[in-house]
mmCIF file of C-alpha atoms in Angstrom:
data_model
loop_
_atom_site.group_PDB
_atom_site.id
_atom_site.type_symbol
_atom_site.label_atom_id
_atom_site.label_comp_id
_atom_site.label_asym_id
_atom_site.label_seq_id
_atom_site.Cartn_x
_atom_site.Cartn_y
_atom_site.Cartn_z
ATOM 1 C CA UNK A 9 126.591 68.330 145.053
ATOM 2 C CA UNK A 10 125.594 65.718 142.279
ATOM 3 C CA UNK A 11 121.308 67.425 142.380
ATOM 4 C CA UNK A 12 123.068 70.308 142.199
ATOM 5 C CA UNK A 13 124.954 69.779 139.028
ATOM 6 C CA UNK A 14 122.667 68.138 137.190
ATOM 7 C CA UNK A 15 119.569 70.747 138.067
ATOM 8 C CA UNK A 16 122.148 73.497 136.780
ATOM 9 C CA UNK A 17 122.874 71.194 133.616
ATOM 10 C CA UNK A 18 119.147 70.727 133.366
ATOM 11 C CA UNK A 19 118.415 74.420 133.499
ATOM 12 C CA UNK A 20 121.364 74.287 131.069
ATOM 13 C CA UNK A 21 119.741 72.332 128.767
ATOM 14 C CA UNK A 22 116.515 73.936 129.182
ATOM 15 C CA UNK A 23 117.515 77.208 128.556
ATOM 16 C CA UNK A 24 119.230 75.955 125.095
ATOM 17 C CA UNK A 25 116.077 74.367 124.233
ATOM 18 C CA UNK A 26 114.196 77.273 124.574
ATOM 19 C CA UNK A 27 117.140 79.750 122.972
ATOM 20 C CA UNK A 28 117.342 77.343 120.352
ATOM 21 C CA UNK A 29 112.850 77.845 119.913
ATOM 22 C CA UNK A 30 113.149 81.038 120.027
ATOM 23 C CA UNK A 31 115.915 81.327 116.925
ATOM 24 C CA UNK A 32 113.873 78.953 114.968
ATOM 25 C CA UNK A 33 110.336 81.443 115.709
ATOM 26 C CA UNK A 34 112.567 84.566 114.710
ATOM 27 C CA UNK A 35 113.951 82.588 111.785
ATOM 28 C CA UNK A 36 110.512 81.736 110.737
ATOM 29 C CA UNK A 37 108.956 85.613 111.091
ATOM 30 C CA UNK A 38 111.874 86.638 108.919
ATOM 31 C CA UNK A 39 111.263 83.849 106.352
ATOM 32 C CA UNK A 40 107.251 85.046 106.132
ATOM 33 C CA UNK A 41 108.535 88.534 105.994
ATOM 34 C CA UNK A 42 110.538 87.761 102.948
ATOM 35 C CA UNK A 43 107.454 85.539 101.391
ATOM 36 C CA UNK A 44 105.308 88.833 102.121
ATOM 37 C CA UNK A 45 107.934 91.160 100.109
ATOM 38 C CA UNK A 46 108.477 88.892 97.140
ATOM 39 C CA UNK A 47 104.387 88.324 96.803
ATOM 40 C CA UNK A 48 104.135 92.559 96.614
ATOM 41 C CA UNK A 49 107.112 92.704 94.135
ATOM 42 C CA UNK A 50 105.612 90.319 92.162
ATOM 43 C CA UNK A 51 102.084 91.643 92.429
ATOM 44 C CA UNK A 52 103.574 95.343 91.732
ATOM 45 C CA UNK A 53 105.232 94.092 88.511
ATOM 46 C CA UNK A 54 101.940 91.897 86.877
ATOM 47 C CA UNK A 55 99.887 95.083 87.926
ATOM 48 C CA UNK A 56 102.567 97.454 85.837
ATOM 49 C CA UNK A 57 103.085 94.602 82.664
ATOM 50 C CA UNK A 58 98.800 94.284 82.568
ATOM 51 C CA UNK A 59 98.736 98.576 82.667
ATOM 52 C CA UNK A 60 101.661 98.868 80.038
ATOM 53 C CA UNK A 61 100.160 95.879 78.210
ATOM 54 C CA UNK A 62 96.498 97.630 78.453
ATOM 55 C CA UNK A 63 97.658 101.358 77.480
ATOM 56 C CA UNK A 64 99.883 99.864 74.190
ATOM 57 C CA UNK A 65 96.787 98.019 73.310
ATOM 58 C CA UNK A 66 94.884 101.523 73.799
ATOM 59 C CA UNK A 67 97.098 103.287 71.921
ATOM 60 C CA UNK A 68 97.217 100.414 68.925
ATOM 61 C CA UNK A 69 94.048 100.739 68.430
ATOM 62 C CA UNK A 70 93.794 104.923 68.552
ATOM 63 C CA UNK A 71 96.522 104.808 65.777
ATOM 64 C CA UNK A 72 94.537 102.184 64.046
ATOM 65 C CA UNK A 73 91.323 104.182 63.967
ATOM 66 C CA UNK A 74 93.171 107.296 62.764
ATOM 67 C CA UNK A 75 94.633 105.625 60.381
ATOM 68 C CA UNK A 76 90.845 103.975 59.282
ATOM 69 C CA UNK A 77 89.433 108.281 59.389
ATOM 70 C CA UNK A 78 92.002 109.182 57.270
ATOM 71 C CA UNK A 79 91.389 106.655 55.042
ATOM 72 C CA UNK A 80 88.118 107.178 54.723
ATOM 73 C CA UNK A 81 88.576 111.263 54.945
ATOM 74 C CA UNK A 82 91.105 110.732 51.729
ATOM 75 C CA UNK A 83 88.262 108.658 49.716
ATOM 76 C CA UNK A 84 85.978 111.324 49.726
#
């Protein structure tokens, strides 16, 4: 009766062990998951700030050459 009883609380034991490795690996997917989404947010929003910072830069220096053709339109 005593085998028994311990080879079911060994199987016990077992069995938590590997419920308990399991958890962890599922806990550790999610984690990388959630690494995965913040490094695309991230790389989303740089990309958009570098375009917005590249087309106001465009645009600064369209109004700036205008600005120099008029100039030098008006002189004439």
């Amino acid at each position: 009766m005593k085998i028994t009883t311990n080879n079911n609380t060994v199987n016990l034991l077992s069995k938590a062990k590997q419920s308990k490795a399991k958890q962890s690996k599922a806990k550790q997917s999610h984690n990388l998951l959630i690494i995965h989404y913040y490094i695309k947010y991230f790389k989303n929003l740089f990309l958009y700030l570098v375009k917005s910072f590249l087309i106001s830069l465009f645009n600064y220096f369209n109004v700036v050459k205008i600005i120099i053709f008029n100039c030098e339109v008006n002189n004439d």
